Amino acid sequence: RKAVVRISTGSQALDELLGGGIETLSITEAFGEFRSGKTQLAHTLCVSTQLPIQMHGGNGKVAYIDTEGTFRPDRIVPIAERFGMDAGAVLDNIIYARAYTYEHQYNLLLGLAAKMSEEPFRLLIVDSVIALFRVDFSGRGELAERQQKLAQMLSRLIKIAEEFNVAVYITNQVIADPGGGMFISDPKKPAGGHVLAHSATIRLMLRKGKGEQRVCKIYDAPNLPEAEAVFQITPGGITD
Ligand code: ADP
Ligand code: MG
């Protein structure tokens, strides 16, 4: 049985909400509107994952699949400096790939799994997990096929998390809830339907607060207390 490793988000409040950080052997999903901090959290995790275990890191490499072209290596530099790490070395330990179609995204996962059997990885990021599916299956009547392919992708992610003891961090979009109706004040929900709901181990709902403040709430977990964590986005990454 592999031991769970908890990787710091950079914010103590957020780590506490998560019980110590994002966990290996599971899928952590973050969803929220544009600029809610999903990608910034990914950038911070790229660095914190490489910290030693006693510094709340994962002591491992990072694999990053980017479907929207929003990874910024330049952003990694001040984040690495904040944690007292060598930025060049940190960048060398991030294996980055841009995906252009959902099939490409799937094939990249297969390639990364091969790499993970050779080198110690602790984090796999897919930012965003669903964007290409929404483009590639945009037609009417394609929803069933989309969900089937999405389920295949997510089951591959779960296998990778378990086989290599990595944390999987995926981002998702919000969509209008067609069942919301006029009396519900915030008729928004994560995309991906039941398939994504059942695959994610923990779902984080991010929203904007004042200025660079962001608020994270654990979504749809009846066995966890309703709690929120406030964090900040700074040049040094996610912090309290
Ligand atoms: P999402 O992926 O949810 O769309 P992002 O993670 O890209 O959102 O967050 C973008 C926001 O992060 C920006 O609007 C800005 O407020 C903040 N941000 C980005 N870079 C920096 C930085 N270097 N310093 C402080 N805040 C930043
Ligand atoms: Mg983003």
PDB file of C-alpha atoms and ligand atoms in Angstrom:
ATOM      1  CA  ARG A   1       0.000   0.000   0.000  1.00  0.00           C
ATOM      2  CA  LYS A   2       1.473   3.363  -1.042  1.00  0.00           C
ATOM      3  CA  ALA A   3       1.591   6.175   1.517  1.00  0.00           C
ATOM      4  CA  VAL A   4      -0.326   9.365   0.688  1.00  0.00           C
ATOM      5  CA  VAL A   5       1.858  12.440   0.232  1.00  0.00           C
ATOM      6  CA  ARG A   6       0.296  15.862   0.836  1.00  0.00           C
ATOM      7  CA  ILE A   7       1.632  18.733  -1.243  1.00  0.00           C
ATOM      8  CA  SER A   8       1.310  22.325  -0.024  1.00  0.00           C
ATOM      9  CA  THR A   9      -0.663  24.831  -2.079  1.00  0.00           C
ATOM     10  CA  GLY A  10       1.448  27.678  -0.709  1.00  0.00           C
ATOM     11  CA  SER A  11      -1.410  28.898   1.500  1.00  0.00           C
ATOM     12  CA  GLN A  12      -1.707  27.578   5.045  1.00  0.00           C
ATOM     13  CA  ALA A  13      -5.439  28.308   5.123  1.00  0.00           C
ATOM     14  CA  LEU A  14      -5.997  26.368   1.913  1.00  0.00           C
ATOM     15  CA  ASP A  15      -3.751  23.527   3.095  1.00  0.00           C
ATOM     16  CA  GLU A  16      -5.772  23.273   6.297  1.00  0.00           C
ATOM     17  CA  LEU A  17      -9.018  23.160   4.344  1.00  0.00           C
ATOM     18  CA  LEU A  18      -7.549  20.255   2.351  1.00  0.00           C
ATOM     19  CA  GLY A  19      -6.214  18.415   5.385  1.00  0.00           C
ATOM     20  CA  GLY A  20      -2.588  19.260   4.646  1.00  0.00           C
ATOM     21  CA  GLY A  21      -2.461  19.945   0.910  1.00  0.00           C
ATOM     22  CA  ILE A  22      -3.407  18.201  -2.308  1.00  0.00           C
ATOM     23  CA  GLU A  23      -3.008  14.447  -2.027  1.00  0.00           C
ATOM     24  CA  THR A  24      -1.251  11.841  -4.090  1.00  0.00           C
ATOM     25  CA  LEU A  25      -3.311   8.786  -5.124  1.00  0.00           C
ATOM     26  CA  SER A  26      -6.252  11.087  -5.857  1.00  0.00           C
ATOM     27  CA  ILE A  27      -7.666  13.621  -8.255  1.00  0.00           C
ATOM     28  CA  THR A  28      -8.083  17.202  -7.095  1.00  0.00           C
ATOM     29  CA  GLU A  29     -10.338  19.243  -9.351  1.00  0.00           C
ATOM     30  CA  ALA A  30     -10.453  23.046  -9.262  1.00  0.00           C
ATOM     31  CA  PHE A  31     -13.245  24.814 -11.077  1.00  0.00           C
ATOM     32  CA  GLY A  32     -14.244  28.430 -11.223  1.00  0.00           C
ATOM     33  CA  GLU A  33     -14.686  31.339 -13.542  1.00  0.00           C
ATOM     34  CA  PHE A  34     -11.998  32.941 -15.674  1.00  0.00           C
ATOM     35  CA  ARG A  35      -9.245  34.419 -13.452  1.00  0.00           C
ATOM     36  CA  SER A  36     -10.387  32.632 -10.308  1.00  0.00           C
ATOM     37  CA  GLY A  37      -6.831  31.300  -9.815  1.00  0.00           C
ATOM     38  CA  LYS A  38      -6.925  27.752 -11.218  1.00  0.00           C
ATOM     39  CA  THR A  39      -3.814  28.187 -13.361  1.00  0.00           C
ATOM     40  CA  GLN A  40      -1.959  30.208 -10.712  1.00  0.00           C
ATOM     41  CA  LEU A  41      -2.509  27.367  -8.248  1.00  0.00           C
ATOM     42  CA  ALA A  42      -1.101  24.971 -10.871  1.00  0.00           C
ATOM     43  CA  HIS A  43       2.031  27.144 -11.160  1.00  0.00           C
ATOM     44  CA  THR A  44       2.572  27.168  -7.394  1.00  0.00           C
ATOM     45  CA  LEU A  45       2.081  23.391  -7.195  1.00  0.00           C
ATOM     46  CA  CYS A  46       4.738  22.982  -9.915  1.00  0.00           C
ATOM     47  CA  VAL A  47       7.219  24.401  -7.421  1.00  0.00           C
ATOM     48  CA  SER A  48       5.924  23.150  -4.052  1.00  0.00           C
ATOM     49  CA  THR A  49       5.822  19.562  -5.367  1.00  0.00           C
ATOM     50  CA  GLN A  50       9.607  19.743  -5.694  1.00  0.00           C
ATOM     51  CA  LEU A  51      10.172  20.758  -2.064  1.00  0.00           C
ATOM     52  CA  PRO A  52      11.385  18.110   0.384  1.00  0.00           C
ATOM     53  CA  ILE A  53       8.689  16.181   2.258  1.00  0.00           C
ATOM     54  CA  GLN A  54       9.539  17.913   5.565  1.00  0.00           C
ATOM     55  CA  MET A  55       8.808  21.264   3.864  1.00  0.00           C
ATOM     56  CA  HIS A  56       5.359  20.023   2.826  1.00  0.00           C
ATOM     57  CA  GLY A  57       6.491  19.169  -0.677  1.00  0.00           C
ATOM     58  CA  GLY A  58       6.492  15.936  -2.616  1.00  0.00           C
ATOM     59  CA  ASN A  59      10.197  15.661  -3.431  1.00  0.00           C
ATOM     60  CA  GLY A  60       9.327  14.819  -7.037  1.00  0.00           C
ATOM     61  CA  LYS A  61       8.982  15.976 -10.613  1.00  0.00           C
ATOM     62  CA  VAL A  62       5.975  17.521 -12.284  1.00  0.00           C
ATOM     63  CA  ALA A  63       4.165  16.689 -15.530  1.00  0.00           C
ATOM     64  CA  TYR A  64       2.094  19.517 -17.005  1.00  0.00           C
ATOM     65  CA  ILE A  65      -0.452  19.094 -19.806  1.00  0.00           C
ATOM     66  CA  ASP A  66      -1.639  22.481 -21.026  1.00  0.00           C
ATOM     67  CA  THR A  67      -4.682  22.656 -23.299  1.00  0.00           C
ATOM     68  CA  GLU A  68      -5.129  26.423 -23.268  1.00  0.00           C
ATOM     69  CA  GLY A  69      -1.561  27.660 -23.695  1.00  0.00           C
ATOM     70  CA  THR A  70      -1.553  29.467 -20.347  1.00  0.00           C
ATOM     71  CA  PHE A  71       1.559  27.930 -18.742  1.00  0.00           C
ATOM     72  CA  ARG A  72       4.178  30.653 -18.150  1.00  0.00           C
ATOM     73  CA  PRO A  73       7.697  29.423 -17.351  1.00  0.00           C
ATOM     74  CA  ASP A  74       8.521  33.048 -16.388  1.00  0.00           C
ATOM     75  CA  ARG A  75       5.951  32.783 -13.586  1.00  0.00           C
ATOM     76  CA  ILE A  76       7.850  29.829 -12.105  1.00  0.00           C
ATOM     77  CA  VAL A  77      10.970  31.927 -11.430  1.00  0.00           C
ATOM     78  CA  PRO A  78       9.666  34.207  -8.623  1.00  0.00           C
ATOM     79  CA  ILE A  79       7.691  31.313  -7.140  1.00  0.00           C
ATOM     80  CA  ALA A  80      10.851  29.172  -6.957  1.00  0.00           C
ATOM     81  CA  GLU A  81      12.725  32.103  -5.386  1.00  0.00           C
ATOM     82  CA  ARG A  82      10.024  32.549  -2.774  1.00  0.00           C
ATOM     83  CA  PHE A  83      10.574  28.927  -1.692  1.00  0.00           C
ATOM     84  CA  GLY A  84      14.355  29.370  -1.780  1.00  0.00           C
ATOM     85  CA  MET A  85      14.831  27.042  -4.740  1.00  0.00           C
ATOM     86  CA  ASP A  86      16.972  27.314  -7.857  1.00  0.00           C
ATOM     87  CA  ALA A  87      14.598  28.398 -10.633  1.00  0.00           C
ATOM     88  CA  GLY A  88      16.560  26.678 -13.402  1.00  0.00           C
ATOM     89  CA  ALA A  89      16.547  23.363 -11.591  1.00  0.00           C
ATOM     90  CA  VAL A  90      12.838  23.736 -10.818  1.00  0.00           C
ATOM     91  CA  LEU A  91      12.046  24.397 -14.495  1.00  0.00           C
ATOM     92  CA  ASP A  92      14.116  21.385 -15.566  1.00  0.00           C
ATOM     93  CA  ASN A  93      11.903  19.171 -13.393  1.00  0.00           C
ATOM     94  CA  ILE A  94       8.672  20.294 -15.054  1.00  0.00           C
ATOM     95  CA  ILE A  95       7.889  18.147 -18.085  1.00  0.00           C
ATOM     96  CA  TYR A  96       5.588  20.321 -20.167  1.00  0.00           C
ATOM     97  CA  ALA A  97       3.364  19.432 -23.111  1.00  0.00           C
ATOM     98  CA  ARG A  98       0.733  21.396 -24.985  1.00  0.00           C
ATOM     99  CA  ALA A  99      -2.283  19.362 -26.164  1.00  0.00           C
ATOM    100  CA  TYR A 100      -4.292  20.353 -29.223  1.00  0.00           C
ATOM    101  CA  THR A 101      -7.072  17.744 -29.400  1.00  0.00           C
ATOM    102  CA  TYR A 102      -8.642  15.407 -26.851  1.00  0.00           C
ATOM    103  CA  GLU A 103      -6.918  12.470 -28.567  1.00  0.00           C
ATOM    104  CA  HIS A 104      -3.582  14.245 -28.367  1.00  0.00           C
ATOM    105  CA  GLN A 105      -4.275  14.875 -24.666  1.00  0.00           C
ATOM    106  CA  TYR A 106      -4.923  11.147 -24.143  1.00  0.00           C
ATOM    107  CA  ASN A 107      -1.791  10.114 -26.031  1.00  0.00           C
ATOM    108  CA  LEU A 108       0.314  12.551 -24.007  1.00  0.00           C
ATOM    109  CA  LEU A 109      -0.939  10.823 -20.854  1.00  0.00           C
ATOM    110  CA  LEU A 110       0.247   7.477 -22.173  1.00  0.00           C
ATOM    111  CA  GLY A 111       3.675   8.949 -22.909  1.00  0.00           C
ATOM    112  CA  LEU A 112       3.916  10.548 -19.478  1.00  0.00           C
ATOM    113  CA  ALA A 113       2.990   7.293 -17.770  1.00  0.00           C
ATOM    114  CA  ALA A 114       5.986   5.691 -19.492  1.00  0.00           C
ATOM    115  CA  LYS A 115       8.217   8.495 -18.181  1.00  0.00           C
ATOM    116  CA  MET A 116       6.791   8.116 -14.678  1.00  0.00           C
ATOM    117  CA  SER A 117       7.875   4.502 -14.560  1.00  0.00           C
ATOM    118  CA  GLU A 118      11.481   5.710 -15.016  1.00  0.00           C
ATOM    119  CA  GLU A 119      11.619   8.876 -12.896  1.00  0.00           C
ATOM    120  CA  PRO A 120      10.055   9.951  -9.589  1.00  0.00           C
ATOM    121  CA  PHE A 121       7.043  12.161 -10.381  1.00  0.00           C
ATOM    122  CA  ARG A 122       4.664  13.456  -7.678  1.00  0.00           C
ATOM    123  CA  LEU A 123       2.280  15.687  -9.629  1.00  0.00           C
ATOM    124  CA  LEU A 124       0.368  15.577 -12.886  1.00  0.00           C
ATOM    125  CA  ILE A 125      -1.478  18.722 -13.971  1.00  0.00           C
ATOM    126  CA  VAL A 126      -4.099  18.877 -16.718  1.00  0.00           C
ATOM    127  CA  ASP A 127      -5.154  22.503 -17.245  1.00  0.00           C
ATOM    128  CA  SER A 128      -7.920  22.314 -18.446  1.00  0.00           C
ATOM    129  CA  VAL A 129      -9.124  18.721 -18.455  1.00  0.00           C
ATOM    130  CA  ILE A 130     -12.295  19.483 -20.389  1.00  0.00           C
ATOM    131  CA  ALA A 131     -11.653  22.411 -22.742  1.00  0.00           C
ATOM    132  CA  LEU A 132     -10.659  20.255 -25.743  1.00  0.00           C
ATOM    133  CA  PHE A 133     -13.644  17.941 -25.252  1.00  0.00           C
ATOM    134  CA  ARG A 134     -15.943  20.915 -25.415  1.00  0.00           C
ATOM    135  CA  VAL A 135     -14.327  21.971 -28.702  1.00  0.00           C
ATOM    136  CA  ASP A 136     -13.955  18.519 -30.271  1.00  0.00           C
ATOM    137  CA  PHE A 137     -17.496  17.427 -29.388  1.00  0.00           C
ATOM    138  CA  SER A 138     -19.362  20.659 -29.803  1.00  0.00           C
ATOM    139  CA  GLY A 139     -22.061  19.335 -32.124  1.00  0.00           C
ATOM    140  CA  ARG A 140     -25.582  18.439 -31.125  1.00  0.00           C
ATOM    141  CA  GLY A 141     -25.937  14.744 -30.364  1.00  0.00           C
ATOM    142  CA  GLU A 142     -22.255  14.349 -29.508  1.00  0.00           C
ATOM    143  CA  LEU A 143     -22.667  14.583 -25.753  1.00  0.00           C
ATOM    144  CA  ALA A 144     -22.868  10.837 -25.100  1.00  0.00           C
ATOM    145  CA  GLU A 145     -19.690  10.196 -27.063  1.00  0.00           C
ATOM    146  CA  ARG A 146     -17.950  13.110 -25.346  1.00  0.00           C
ATOM    147  CA  GLN A 147     -18.832  11.759 -21.915  1.00  0.00           C
ATOM    148  CA  GLN A 148     -17.623   8.305 -22.880  1.00  0.00           C
ATOM    149  CA  LYS A 149     -14.238   9.657 -24.037  1.00  0.00           C
ATOM    150  CA  LEU A 150     -14.012  11.894 -20.990  1.00  0.00           C
ATOM    151  CA  ALA A 151     -14.626   8.888 -18.730  1.00  0.00           C
ATOM    152  CA  GLN A 152     -11.802   7.074 -20.517  1.00  0.00           C
ATOM    153  CA  MET A 153      -9.435  10.000 -19.926  1.00  0.00           C
ATOM    154  CA  LEU A 154     -10.384  10.265 -16.252  1.00  0.00           C
ATOM    155  CA  SER A 155      -9.972   6.567 -15.648  1.00  0.00           C
ATOM    156  CA  ARG A 156      -6.486   6.838 -17.133  1.00  0.00           C
ATOM    157  CA  LEU A 157      -5.749   9.706 -14.723  1.00  0.00           C
ATOM    158  CA  ILE A 158      -6.899   7.622 -11.736  1.00  0.00           C
ATOM    159  CA  LYS A 159      -4.680   4.739 -12.870  1.00  0.00           C
ATOM    160  CA  ILE A 160      -1.672   7.071 -13.097  1.00  0.00           C
ATOM    161  CA  ALA A 161      -2.383   8.533  -9.629  1.00  0.00           C
ATOM    162  CA  GLU A 162      -2.495   5.054  -8.115  1.00  0.00           C
ATOM    163  CA  GLU A 163       0.294   3.403 -10.056  1.00  0.00           C
ATOM    164  CA  PHE A 164       2.883   6.157  -9.539  1.00  0.00           C
ATOM    165  CA  ASN A 165       1.649   7.693  -6.276  1.00  0.00           C
ATOM    166  CA  VAL A 166       1.170  11.093  -7.914  1.00  0.00           C
ATOM    167  CA  ALA A 167      -1.264  13.868  -7.143  1.00  0.00           C
ATOM    168  CA  VAL A 168      -3.444  14.688 -10.144  1.00  0.00           C
ATOM    169  CA  TYR A 169      -4.566  18.319 -10.338  1.00  0.00           C
ATOM    170  CA  ILE A 170      -7.152  19.078 -13.018  1.00  0.00           C
ATOM    171  CA  THR A 171      -8.985  22.278 -13.805  1.00  0.00           C
ATOM    172  CA  ASN A 172     -12.516  22.630 -15.050  1.00  0.00           C
ATOM    173  CA  GLN A 173     -14.842  25.331 -16.251  1.00  0.00           C
ATOM    174  CA  VAL A 174     -18.172  26.503 -14.912  1.00  0.00           C
ATOM    175  CA  ILE A 175     -21.276  26.364 -17.041  1.00  0.00           C
ATOM    176  CA  ALA A 176     -24.728  27.786 -16.571  1.00  0.00           C
ATOM    177  CA  ASP A 177     -26.973  25.271 -14.854  1.00  0.00           C
ATOM    178  CA  PRO A 178     -29.941  24.752 -17.172  1.00  0.00           C
ATOM    179  CA  GLY A 179     -31.962  23.513 -14.204  1.00  0.00           C
ATOM    180  CA  GLY A 180     -31.067  26.595 -12.199  1.00  0.00           C
ATOM    181  CA  GLY A 181     -34.162  28.609 -12.892  1.00  0.00           C
ATOM    182  CA  MET A 182     -34.809  32.235 -12.063  1.00  0.00           C
ATOM    183  CA  PHE A 183     -34.948  31.846  -8.285  1.00  0.00           C
ATOM    184  CA  ILE A 184     -31.454  30.463  -7.867  1.00  0.00           C
ATOM    185  CA  SER A 185     -29.019  33.312  -7.356  1.00  0.00           C
ATOM    186  CA  ASP A 186     -25.929  31.596  -8.750  1.00  0.00           C
ATOM    187  CA  PRO A 187     -26.968  29.016 -11.289  1.00  0.00           C
ATOM    188  CA  LYS A 188     -23.443  27.858 -12.097  1.00  0.00           C
ATOM    189  CA  LYS A 189     -21.971  24.413 -11.871  1.00  0.00           C
ATOM    190  CA  PRO A 190     -18.843  22.584 -12.978  1.00  0.00           C
ATOM    191  CA  ALA A 191     -18.813  21.200 -16.540  1.00  0.00           C
ATOM    192  CA  GLY A 192     -18.398  17.491 -17.202  1.00  0.00           C
ATOM    193  CA  GLY A 193     -21.565  16.174 -15.581  1.00  0.00           C
ATOM    194  CA  HIS A 194     -21.665  12.982 -13.528  1.00  0.00           C
ATOM    195  CA  VAL A 195     -18.578  11.559 -15.194  1.00  0.00           C
ATOM    196  CA  LEU A 196     -16.348  14.260 -13.776  1.00  0.00           C
ATOM    197  CA  ALA A 197     -18.273  14.463 -10.489  1.00  0.00           C
ATOM    198  CA  HIS A 198     -17.604  10.784  -9.823  1.00  0.00           C
ATOM    199  CA  SER A 199     -13.955  10.808 -10.886  1.00  0.00           C
ATOM    200  CA  ALA A 200     -12.702  13.751  -8.852  1.00  0.00           C
ATOM    201  CA  THR A 201     -11.729  12.785  -5.314  1.00  0.00           C
ATOM    202  CA  ILE A 202     -12.120  16.361  -4.137  1.00  0.00           C
ATOM    203  CA  ARG A 203     -13.713  19.298  -5.960  1.00  0.00           C
ATOM    204  CA  LEU A 204     -12.605  22.843  -5.200  1.00  0.00           C
ATOM    205  CA  MET A 205     -14.809  25.743  -6.159  1.00  0.00           C
ATOM    206  CA  LEU A 206     -12.738  28.913  -6.623  1.00  0.00           C
ATOM    207  CA  ARG A 207     -14.095  32.427  -6.801  1.00  0.00           C
ATOM    208  CA  LYS A 208     -12.750  35.950  -6.801  1.00  0.00           C
ATOM    209  CA  GLY A 209     -12.669  38.018  -3.646  1.00  0.00           C
ATOM    210  CA  LYS A 210     -11.336  41.532  -3.149  1.00  0.00           C
ATOM    211  CA  GLY A 211      -8.337  42.456  -5.312  1.00  0.00           C
ATOM    212  CA  GLU A 212      -5.953  39.512  -5.540  1.00  0.00           C
ATOM    213  CA  GLN A 213      -7.901  37.596  -2.885  1.00  0.00           C
ATOM    214  CA  ARG A 214      -9.537  34.345  -3.856  1.00  0.00           C
ATOM    215  CA  VAL A 215     -11.928  32.096  -1.970  1.00  0.00           C
ATOM    216  CA  CYS A 216     -11.915  28.304  -2.116  1.00  0.00           C
ATOM    217  CA  LYS A 217     -14.783  26.145  -0.993  1.00  0.00           C
ATOM    218  CA  ILE A 218     -14.995  22.371  -1.057  1.00  0.00           C
ATOM    219  CA  TYR A 219     -17.842  21.508  -3.387  1.00  0.00           C
ATOM    220  CA  ASP A 220     -20.415  18.811  -2.987  1.00  0.00           C
ATOM    221  CA  ALA A 221     -18.813  16.792  -0.176  1.00  0.00           C
ATOM    222  CA  PRO A 222     -21.625  15.925   2.240  1.00  0.00           C
ATOM    223  CA  ASN A 223     -19.186  14.227   4.642  1.00  0.00           C
ATOM    224  CA  LEU A 224     -16.945  17.306   5.001  1.00  0.00           C
ATOM    225  CA  PRO A 225     -17.761  20.469   6.967  1.00  0.00           C
ATOM    226  CA  GLU A 226     -18.856  23.509   4.950  1.00  0.00           C
ATOM    227  CA  ALA A 227     -15.767  25.654   5.133  1.00  0.00           C
ATOM    228  CA  GLU A 228     -13.962  28.201   3.025  1.00  0.00           C
ATOM    229  CA  ALA A 229     -10.364  29.281   2.777  1.00  0.00           C
ATOM    230  CA  VAL A 230      -9.224  32.703   1.633  1.00  0.00           C
ATOM    231  CA  PHE A 231      -5.900  32.933  -0.174  1.00  0.00           C
ATOM    232  CA  GLN A 232      -3.993  35.472  -2.267  1.00  0.00           C
ATOM    233  CA  ILE A 233      -2.356  35.413  -5.662  1.00  0.00           C
ATOM    234  CA  THR A 234       1.024  37.162  -5.446  1.00  0.00           C
ATOM    235  CA  PRO A 235       4.151  37.261  -7.636  1.00  0.00           C
ATOM    236  CA  GLY A 236       5.538  34.518  -5.361  1.00  0.00           C
ATOM    237  CA  GLY A 237       2.505  32.349  -6.104  1.00  0.00           C
ATOM    238  CA  ILE A 238      -0.410  31.312  -3.911  1.00  0.00           C
ATOM    239  CA  THR A 239      -0.072  32.464  -0.310  1.00  0.00           C
ATOM    240  CA  ASP A 240      -2.214  33.422   2.705  1.00  0.00           C
TER     241      ASP A 240
HETATM  242  P1  ADP B   1      -7.916  30.916 -14.158  1.00  0.00           P
HETATM  243  O1  ADP B   1      -6.914  29.888 -14.564  1.00  0.00           O
HETATM  244  O2  ADP B   1      -8.846  30.464 -13.078  1.00  0.00           O
HETATM  245  O3  ADP B   1      -8.637  31.545 -15.312  1.00  0.00           O
HETATM  246  P2  ADP B   1      -5.580  32.349 -13.304  1.00  0.00           P
HETATM  247  O4  ADP B   1      -5.026  31.324 -12.406  1.00  0.00           O
HETATM  248  O5  ADP B   1      -4.944  32.529 -14.627  1.00  0.00           O
HETATM  249  O6  ADP B   1      -7.140  32.139 -13.489  1.00  0.00           O
HETATM  250  O7  ADP B   1      -5.570  33.706 -12.491  1.00  0.00           O
HETATM  251  C1  ADP B   1      -5.348  34.927 -13.139  1.00  0.00           C
HETATM  252  C2  ADP B   1      -5.243  35.998 -12.076  1.00  0.00           C
HETATM  253  O8  ADP B   1      -4.101  35.784 -11.272  1.00  0.00           O
HETATM  254  C3  ADP B   1      -5.033  37.366 -12.685  1.00  0.00           C
HETATM  255  O9  ADP B   1      -6.245  37.971 -12.972  1.00  0.00           O
HETATM  256  C4  ADP B   1      -4.321  38.086 -11.563  1.00  0.00           C
HETATM  257  O10 ADP B   1      -5.311  38.600 -10.677  1.00  0.00           O
HETATM  258  C5  ADP B   1      -3.571  37.001 -10.844  1.00  0.00           C
HETATM  259  N1  ADP B   1      -2.135  37.019 -11.155  1.00  0.00           N
HETATM  260  C6  ADP B   1      -1.525  36.469 -12.211  1.00  0.00           C
HETATM  261  N2  ADP B   1      -0.208  36.686 -12.189  1.00  0.00           N
HETATM  262  C7  ADP B   1       0.030  37.376 -11.061  1.00  0.00           C
HETATM  263  C8  ADP B   1       1.203  37.907 -10.442  1.00  0.00           C
HETATM  264  N3  ADP B   1       2.400  37.784 -10.995  1.00  0.00           N
HETATM  265  N4  ADP B   1       1.056  38.562  -9.279  1.00  0.00           N
HETATM  266  C9  ADP B   1      -0.139  38.693  -8.715  1.00  0.00           C
HETATM  267  N5  ADP B   1      -1.287  38.231  -9.254  1.00  0.00           N
HETATM  268  C10 ADP B   1      -1.201  37.579 -10.400  1.00  0.00           C
HETATM  269 MG    MG B   2      -6.477  29.087 -16.411  1.00  0.00          MG
END
